[in-house]
């Protein structure tokens, strides 16, 4: 039966022009969304390049100023910005801490439209007040990004629904089911084969169209074989889930109209409702502390420590006797007091910051526990990870930047407390930031999707006879 | 070949088929006559295993339909009142598909030979079914039965809506199948066709088989009289 279904299913699809129409629609959707995704990545890359160029220019100026100062020449810049002062280097010549886009970043915007991709941490800045949020159009946020992930997660299931909702009911309504049912075949098996073949043809179409689109847009999908295979595997597993839903609906529901309504209802539940409800519940159960309150608390703490800066500095120097030994001048200015008090503020704020981070982690963990309820969440998370735009990626970037800010400060502190000038010779030793992508490629999402699909298919295969009673034609 | 043993089907309080006992042997054409709702289609649906009997049994080629529904379908062919094939496939392709899923692999020349035997004109072989008349589709249905080498043929009002010529041709095809030893059960309203092609005729009313005749032993007018009497159409019968 399979070979005949295989042969004639394709003929019927070709003659009804379904495949042609679907190919065009897929080509347009994949093409536009991949192009859109690439544009965003390109903008991100350009922003980072521009920031780095700005630093390069700034560094040239800094070296020129240092050269003049070292030669004893007068310089026409404000005194506090002269780079022989280590705090001027730390504040006015920061490095760029950039999160370079991953090779497949165009797949999913993920958190990329919420968070920035480069920061310039300064020595006197507060790590926890570093602004990682990006200015984004609220309209854009409302409607989301039209990227490949959007097409795969939201639109591809709708195409599958249009492609599969009436596999059995159309036969019933046209009358050919009676003739089919009079053949020595299992109708359930026949439906499974029909859907299997439609899945097969659609899978071929999706793989071909996706590969063609990427090649046309100048991306070599095979340069990142593991990620590209993971992407295809995930898309196919997600499609399989929707075909499994179609299998159950075809067997149990009935008329084409009812099937279509049932499948669209399930789409709303799995793609819109469950993710939204989980998100809302996560926010209710683990509400995020107010960022404004945190900043207010930080300010009042700063005001408090400002009053005690002399005492704090004394304590600081007691803890760091090396500075007292190396410095022959023993001159103490604003920055000596400020940097010492900053350290204290940072230590005092640590519990508040960690509660903020823990609450975010709790939210993520809570959603993670129930993500199997929605294949859309699983697919979105997996695609974000492949693209390097997942929450974990931005959290990792934030931590790396905070770490780098500490390193930057620690590098310049000895200059400050030893009252040592920064010179051209010290330039090359300045710390530089390199983003490390710490998110490992995981195929857990793919496994969950496959498991969900298998459960649905098994329910259809083993549960159908019990529920349907006399036979398929009784449902008409 | 076709046996029903006290075959009964009830839908709640309504009895659609009431203890039907039938026996159609190889080479016989049994025509079931009756008004709408008499139980003719229910009988065919039960023999096809489309619905389950409330009580009693149906046998095709000595196999119980309820227990071996799939196996019984290897021996039977079915032509409904409106034979719906795949409109976007040609006659040859439809025949290839239906005989293929029934387990018969046939060459193109075999397929054409069966269509020819069923009386379809050669120029229509490669035409899509969407362009076919009902009579032409019925011929493809017969070709499917021929290709399947069915021992049992179940027909549900196959000639309704056919013009006299097409109906006559269909009758001739049934005679051909009869000569090959096929047991046929045909539900019909057409007394004339039943008398002409049937070897046996039964009249059903309210789910019961009221009368049975050997076709040779009864004239058309006697059959008509018996039918009208059974249906209680007294004014028409007189």
PDB file of N, CA and C in Angstrom, chain B residues 135-197:
ATOM      1  N   UNK B 135     -21.951   6.666 -15.558  1.00  0.00           N
ATOM      2  CA  UNK B 135     -21.853   5.347 -16.189  1.00  0.00           C
ATOM      3  C   UNK B 135     -20.397   4.952 -16.417  1.00  0.00           C
ATOM      4  N   UNK B 136     -19.595   5.916 -16.821  1.00  0.00           N
ATOM      5  CA  UNK B 136     -18.167   5.621 -17.071  1.00  0.00           C
ATOM      6  C   UNK B 136     -17.458   5.286 -15.753  1.00  0.00           C
ATOM      7  N   UNK B 137     -17.840   6.000 -14.696  1.00  0.00           N
ATOM      8  CA  UNK B 137     -17.212   5.722 -13.387  1.00  0.00           C
ATOM      9  C   UNK B 137     -17.597   4.329 -12.899  1.00  0.00           C
ATOM     10  N   UNK B 138     -18.870   3.949 -13.169  1.00  0.00           N
ATOM     11  CA  UNK B 138     -19.318   2.606 -12.752  1.00  0.00           C
ATOM     12  C   UNK B 138     -18.508   1.533 -13.494  1.00  0.00           C
ATOM     13  N   UNK B 139     -18.156   1.841 -14.733  1.00  0.00           N
ATOM     14  CA  UNK B 139     -17.358   0.884 -15.503  1.00  0.00           C
ATOM     15  C   UNK B 139     -15.961   0.741 -14.904  1.00  0.00           C
ATOM     16  N   UNK B 140     -15.414   1.861 -14.439  1.00  0.00           N
ATOM     17  CA  UNK B 140     -14.105   1.777 -13.771  1.00  0.00           C
ATOM     18  C   UNK B 140     -14.252   0.943 -12.500  1.00  0.00           C
ATOM     19  N   UNK B 141     -15.401   1.108 -11.824  1.00  0.00           N
ATOM     20  CA  UNK B 141     -15.670   0.314 -10.616  1.00  0.00           C
ATOM     21  C   UNK B 141     -15.690  -1.170 -10.929  1.00  0.00           C
ATOM     22  N   UNK B 142     -16.312  -1.511 -12.055  1.00  0.00           N
ATOM     23  CA  UNK B 142     -16.350  -2.925 -12.477  1.00  0.00           C
ATOM     24  C   UNK B 142     -14.932  -3.398 -12.797  1.00  0.00           C
ATOM     25  N   UNK B 143     -14.159  -2.495 -13.442  1.00  0.00           N
ATOM     26  CA  UNK B 143     -12.769  -2.856 -13.768  1.00  0.00           C
ATOM     27  C   UNK B 143     -11.979  -3.138 -12.495  1.00  0.00           C
ATOM     28  N   UNK B 144     -12.262  -2.361 -11.442  1.00  0.00           N
ATOM     29  CA  UNK B 144     -11.573  -2.596 -10.158  1.00  0.00           C
ATOM     30  C   UNK B 144     -11.931  -3.988  -9.640  1.00  0.00           C
ATOM     31  N   UNK B 145     -13.219  -4.333  -9.758  1.00  0.00           N
ATOM     32  CA  UNK B 145     -13.671  -5.665  -9.304  1.00  0.00           C
ATOM     33  C   UNK B 145     -13.000  -6.761 -10.125  1.00  0.00           C
ATOM     34  N   UNK B 146     -12.907  -6.530 -11.437  1.00  0.00           N
ATOM     35  CA  UNK B 146     -12.281  -7.529 -12.316  1.00  0.00           C
ATOM     36  C   UNK B 146     -10.802  -7.691 -11.975  1.00  0.00           C
ATOM     37  N   UNK B 147     -10.140  -6.533 -11.787  1.00  0.00           N
ATOM     38  CA  UNK B 147      -8.698  -6.564 -11.499  1.00  0.00           C
ATOM     39  C   UNK B 147      -8.426  -7.254 -10.162  1.00  0.00           C
ATOM     40  N   UNK B 148      -9.335  -7.068  -9.261  1.00  0.00           N
ATOM     41  CA  UNK B 148      -9.169  -7.625  -7.918  1.00  0.00           C
ATOM     42  C   UNK B 148      -9.496  -9.119  -7.899  1.00  0.00           C
ATOM     43  N   UNK B 149     -10.091  -9.608  -9.008  1.00  0.00           N
ATOM     44  CA  UNK B 149     -10.577 -10.996  -9.096  1.00  0.00           C
ATOM     45  C   UNK B 149     -11.492 -11.303  -7.920  1.00  0.00           C
ATOM     46  N   UNK B 150     -12.436 -10.358  -7.702  1.00  0.00           N
ATOM     47  CA  UNK B 150     -13.344 -10.485  -6.562  1.00  0.00           C
ATOM     48  C   UNK B 150     -14.275 -11.681  -6.738  1.00  0.00           C
ATOM     49  N   UNK B 151     -14.517 -12.386  -5.627  1.00  0.00           N
ATOM     50  CA  UNK B 151     -15.465 -13.507  -5.662  1.00  0.00           C
ATOM     51  C   UNK B 151     -16.865 -13.037  -5.289  1.00  0.00           C
ATOM     52  N   UNK B 152     -16.881 -11.878  -4.646  1.00  0.00           N
ATOM     53  CA  UNK B 152     -18.166 -11.333  -4.191  1.00  0.00           C
ATOM     54  C   UNK B 152     -18.260  -9.882  -4.649  1.00  0.00           C
ATOM     55  N   UNK B 153     -19.420  -9.527  -5.166  1.00  0.00           N
ATOM     56  CA  UNK B 153     -19.630  -8.149  -5.598  1.00  0.00           C
ATOM     57  C   UNK B 153     -20.837  -7.581  -4.857  1.00  0.00           C
ATOM     58  N   UNK B 154     -20.619  -6.465  -4.175  1.00  0.00           N
ATOM     59  CA  UNK B 154     -21.710  -5.814  -3.447  1.00  0.00           C
ATOM     60  C   UNK B 154     -22.033  -4.508  -4.153  1.00  0.00           C
ATOM     61  N   UNK B 155     -23.291  -4.383  -4.571  1.00  0.00           N
ATOM     62  CA  UNK B 155     -23.683  -3.197  -5.343  1.00  0.00           C
ATOM     63  C   UNK B 155     -24.822  -2.485  -4.636  1.00  0.00           C
ATOM     64  N   UNK B 156     -24.638  -1.191  -4.412  1.00  0.00           N
ATOM     65  CA  UNK B 156     -25.684  -0.422  -3.725  1.00  0.00           C
ATOM     66  C   UNK B 156     -26.305   0.561  -4.710  1.00  0.00           C
ATOM     67  N   UNK B 157     -27.437   0.156  -5.261  1.00  0.00           N
ATOM     68  CA  UNK B 157     -28.168   0.952  -6.246  1.00  0.00           C
ATOM     69  C   UNK B 157     -27.236   1.483  -7.340  1.00  0.00           C
ATOM     70  N   UNK B 158     -26.563   0.584  -8.023  1.00  0.00           N
ATOM     71  CA  UNK B 158     -25.541   1.010  -8.990  1.00  0.00           C
ATOM     72  C   UNK B 158     -26.119   1.631 -10.259  1.00  0.00           C
ATOM     73  N   UNK B 159     -27.368   1.328 -10.559  1.00  0.00           N
ATOM     74  CA  UNK B 159     -27.908   1.843 -11.836  1.00  0.00           C
ATOM     75  C   UNK B 159     -28.760   3.085 -11.656  1.00  0.00           C
ATOM     76  N   UNK B 160     -28.923   3.532 -10.396  1.00  0.00           N
ATOM     77  CA  UNK B 160     -29.776   4.717 -10.229  1.00  0.00           C
ATOM     78  C   UNK B 160     -29.083   5.918 -10.863  1.00  0.00           C
ATOM     79  N   UNK B 161     -29.825   6.631 -11.654  1.00  0.00           N
ATOM     80  CA  UNK B 161     -29.265   7.798 -12.321  1.00  0.00           C
ATOM     81  C   UNK B 161     -28.580   7.484 -13.639  1.00  0.00           C
ATOM     82  N   UNK B 162     -28.523   6.209 -14.016  1.00  0.00           N
ATOM     83  CA  UNK B 162     -27.904   5.866 -15.309  1.00  0.00           C
ATOM     84  C   UNK B 162     -28.968   5.914 -16.400  1.00  0.00           C
ATOM     85  N   UNK B 163     -28.543   6.332 -17.599  1.00  0.00           N
ATOM     86  CA  UNK B 163     -29.512   6.315 -18.693  1.00  0.00           C
ATOM     87  C   UNK B 163     -29.735   4.867 -19.120  1.00  0.00           C
ATOM     88  N   UNK B 164     -30.820   4.568 -19.855  1.00  0.00           N
ATOM     89  CA  UNK B 164     -31.159   3.171 -20.180  1.00  0.00           C
ATOM     90  C   UNK B 164     -30.014   2.425 -20.858  1.00  0.00           C
ATOM     91  N   UNK B 165     -29.286   3.120 -21.730  1.00  0.00           N
ATOM     92  CA  UNK B 165     -28.188   2.448 -22.442  1.00  0.00           C
ATOM     93  C   UNK B 165     -27.097   2.042 -21.455  1.00  0.00           C
ATOM     94  N   UNK B 166     -26.724   3.008 -20.606  1.00  0.00           N
ATOM     95  CA  UNK B 166     -25.664   2.732 -19.634  1.00  0.00           C
ATOM     96  C   UNK B 166     -26.111   1.657 -18.653  1.00  0.00           C
ATOM     97  N   UNK B 167     -27.395   1.732 -18.300  1.00  0.00           N
ATOM     98  CA  UNK B 167     -27.939   0.753 -17.358  1.00  0.00           C
ATOM     99  C   UNK B 167     -27.910  -0.645 -17.978  1.00  0.00           C
ATOM    100  N   UNK B 168     -28.239  -0.692 -19.253  1.00  0.00           N
ATOM    101  CA  UNK B 168     -28.228  -1.968 -19.978  1.00  0.00           C
ATOM    102  C   UNK B 168     -26.812  -2.532 -20.064  1.00  0.00           C
ATOM    103  N   UNK B 169     -25.893  -1.655 -20.379  1.00  0.00           N
ATOM    104  CA  UNK B 169     -24.476  -2.081 -20.465  1.00  0.00           C
ATOM    105  C   UNK B 169     -23.996  -2.616 -19.118  1.00  0.00           C
ATOM    106  N   UNK B 170     -24.436  -1.935 -18.062  1.00  0.00           N
ATOM    107  CA  UNK B 170     -24.033  -2.358 -16.725  1.00  0.00           C
ATOM    108  C   UNK B 170     -24.582  -3.758 -16.438  1.00  0.00           C
ATOM    109  N   UNK B 171     -25.843  -3.976 -16.860  1.00  0.00           N
ATOM    110  CA  UNK B 171     -26.462  -5.300 -16.669  1.00  0.00           C
ATOM    111  C   UNK B 171     -25.666  -6.385 -17.379  1.00  0.00           C
ATOM    112  N   UNK B 172     -25.217  -6.062 -18.579  1.00  0.00           N
ATOM    113  CA  UNK B 172     -24.441  -7.039 -19.355  1.00  0.00           C
ATOM    114  C   UNK B 172     -23.121  -7.368 -18.656  1.00  0.00           C
ATOM    115  N   UNK B 173     -22.526  -6.329 -18.071  1.00  0.00           N
ATOM    116  CA  UNK B 173     -21.264  -6.553 -17.343  1.00  0.00           C
ATOM    117  C   UNK B 173     -21.490  -7.467 -16.146  1.00  0.00           C
ATOM    118  N   UNK B 174     -22.611  -7.274 -15.485  1.00  0.00           N
ATOM    119  CA  UNK B 174     -22.911  -8.137 -14.329  1.00  0.00           C
ATOM    120  C   UNK B 174     -23.081  -9.596 -14.778  1.00  0.00           C
ATOM    121  N   UNK B 175     -23.694  -9.756 -15.944  1.00  0.00           N
ATOM    122  CA  UNK B 175     -23.873 -11.125 -16.466  1.00  0.00           C
ATOM    123  C   UNK B 175     -22.511 -11.763 -16.753  1.00  0.00           C
ATOM    124  N   UNK B 176     -21.613 -10.928 -17.258  1.00  0.00           N
ATOM    125  CA  UNK B 176     -20.240 -11.426 -17.530  1.00  0.00           C
ATOM    126  C   UNK B 176     -19.579 -11.921 -16.246  1.00  0.00           C
ATOM    127  N   UNK B 177     -19.739 -11.103 -15.199  1.00  0.00           N
ATOM    128  CA  UNK B 177     -19.138 -11.459 -13.910  1.00  0.00           C
ATOM    129  C   UNK B 177     -19.802 -12.721 -13.345  1.00  0.00           C
ATOM    130  N   UNK B 178     -21.103 -12.818 -13.568  1.00  0.00           N
ATOM    131  CA  UNK B 178     -21.836 -13.987 -13.085  1.00  0.00           C
ATOM    132  C   UNK B 178     -21.277 -15.253 -13.732  1.00  0.00           C
ATOM    133  N   UNK B 179     -21.015 -15.124 -15.030  1.00  0.00           N
ATOM    134  CA  UNK B 179     -20.484 -16.297 -15.747  1.00  0.00           C
ATOM    135  C   UNK B 179     -19.092 -16.690 -15.246  1.00  0.00           C
ATOM    136  N   UNK B 180     -18.440 -15.761 -14.597  1.00  0.00           N
ATOM    137  CA  UNK B 180     -17.117 -16.060 -14.027  1.00  0.00           C
ATOM    138  C   UNK B 180     -17.217 -16.613 -12.612  1.00  0.00           C
ATOM    139  N   UNK B 181     -18.451 -16.754 -12.134  1.00  0.00           N
ATOM    140  CA  UNK B 181     -18.652 -17.355 -10.810  1.00  0.00           C
ATOM    141  C   UNK B 181     -18.695 -16.367  -9.670  1.00  0.00           C
ATOM    142  N   UNK B 182     -18.859 -15.083  -9.999  1.00  0.00           N
ATOM    143  CA  UNK B 182     -18.915 -14.076  -8.937  1.00  0.00           C
ATOM    144  C   UNK B 182     -20.304 -14.079  -8.299  1.00  0.00           C
ATOM    145  N   UNK B 183     -20.322 -14.037  -6.967  1.00  0.00           N
ATOM    146  CA  UNK B 183     -21.597 -13.930  -6.251  1.00  0.00           C
ATOM    147  C   UNK B 183     -21.895 -12.454  -6.049  1.00  0.00           C
ATOM    148  N   UNK B 184     -23.074 -12.021  -6.524  1.00  0.00           N
ATOM    149  CA  UNK B 184     -23.382 -10.583  -6.469  1.00  0.00           C
ATOM    150  C   UNK B 184     -24.618 -10.327  -5.618  1.00  0.00           C
ATOM    151  N   UNK B 185     -24.504  -9.333  -4.759  1.00  0.00           N
ATOM    152  CA  UNK B 185     -25.674  -8.869  -4.013  1.00  0.00           C
ATOM    153  C   UNK B 185     -25.897  -7.428  -4.428  1.00  0.00           C
ATOM    154  N   UNK B 186     -27.081  -7.181  -5.009  1.00  0.00           N
ATOM    155  CA  UNK B 186     -27.333  -5.824  -5.520  1.00  0.00           C
ATOM    156  C   UNK B 186     -28.584  -5.248  -4.863  1.00  0.00           C
ATOM    157  N   UNK B 187     -28.407  -4.125  -4.182  1.00  0.00           N
ATOM    158  CA  UNK B 187     -29.558  -3.409  -3.634  1.00  0.00           C
ATOM    159  C   UNK B 187     -30.048  -2.460  -4.708  1.00  0.00           C
ATOM    160  N   UNK B 188     -31.344  -2.507  -5.011  1.00  0.00           N
ATOM    161  CA  UNK B 188     -31.851  -1.656  -6.103  1.00  0.00           C
ATOM    162  C   UNK B 188     -33.331  -1.327  -5.913  1.00  0.00           C
ATOM    163  N   UNK B 189     -33.744  -0.246  -6.604  1.00  0.00           N
ATOM    164  CA  UNK B 189     -35.171   0.096  -6.672  1.00  0.00           C
ATOM    165  C   UNK B 189     -35.735  -0.347  -8.027  1.00  0.00           C
ATOM    166  N   UNK B 190     -34.839  -0.742  -8.901  1.00  0.00           N
ATOM    167  CA  UNK B 190     -35.194  -0.972 -10.308  1.00  0.00           C
ATOM    168  C   UNK B 190     -35.680  -2.410 -10.509  1.00  0.00           C
ATOM    169  N   UNK B 191     -37.004  -2.578 -10.523  1.00  0.00           N
ATOM    170  CA  UNK B 191     -37.595  -3.916 -10.657  1.00  0.00           C
ATOM    171  C   UNK B 191     -37.226  -4.560 -11.987  1.00  0.00           C
ATOM    172  N   UNK B 192     -37.272  -3.729 -13.028  1.00  0.00           N
ATOM    173  CA  UNK B 192     -36.991  -4.233 -14.376  1.00  0.00           C
ATOM    174  C   UNK B 192     -35.573  -4.806 -14.462  1.00  0.00           C
ATOM    175  N   UNK B 193     -34.605  -4.011 -13.934  1.00  0.00           N
ATOM    176  CA  UNK B 193     -33.205  -4.448 -13.988  1.00  0.00           C
ATOM    177  C   UNK B 193     -32.992  -5.675 -13.103  1.00  0.00           C
ATOM    178  N   UNK B 194     -33.707  -5.691 -11.957  1.00  0.00           N
ATOM    179  CA  UNK B 194     -33.579  -6.825 -11.037  1.00  0.00           C
ATOM    180  C   UNK B 194     -34.059  -8.104 -11.728  1.00  0.00           C
ATOM    181  N   UNK B 195     -35.183  -7.981 -12.420  1.00  0.00           N
ATOM    182  CA  UNK B 195     -35.740  -9.155 -13.112  1.00  0.00           C
ATOM    183  C   UNK B 195     -34.805  -9.585 -14.246  1.00  0.00           C
ATOM    184  N   UNK B 196     -34.220  -8.574 -14.895  1.00  0.00           N
ATOM    185  CA  UNK B 196     -33.408  -8.881 -16.063  1.00  0.00           C
ATOM    186  C   UNK B 196     -32.061  -9.508 -15.720  1.00  0.00           C
ATOM    187  N   UNK B 197     -31.398  -8.968 -14.679  1.00  0.00           N
ATOM    188  CA  UNK B 197     -30.042  -9.471 -14.398  1.00  0.00           C
ATOM    189  C   UNK B 197     -29.987 -10.449 -13.223  1.00  0.00           C
TER     190      UNK B 197
END
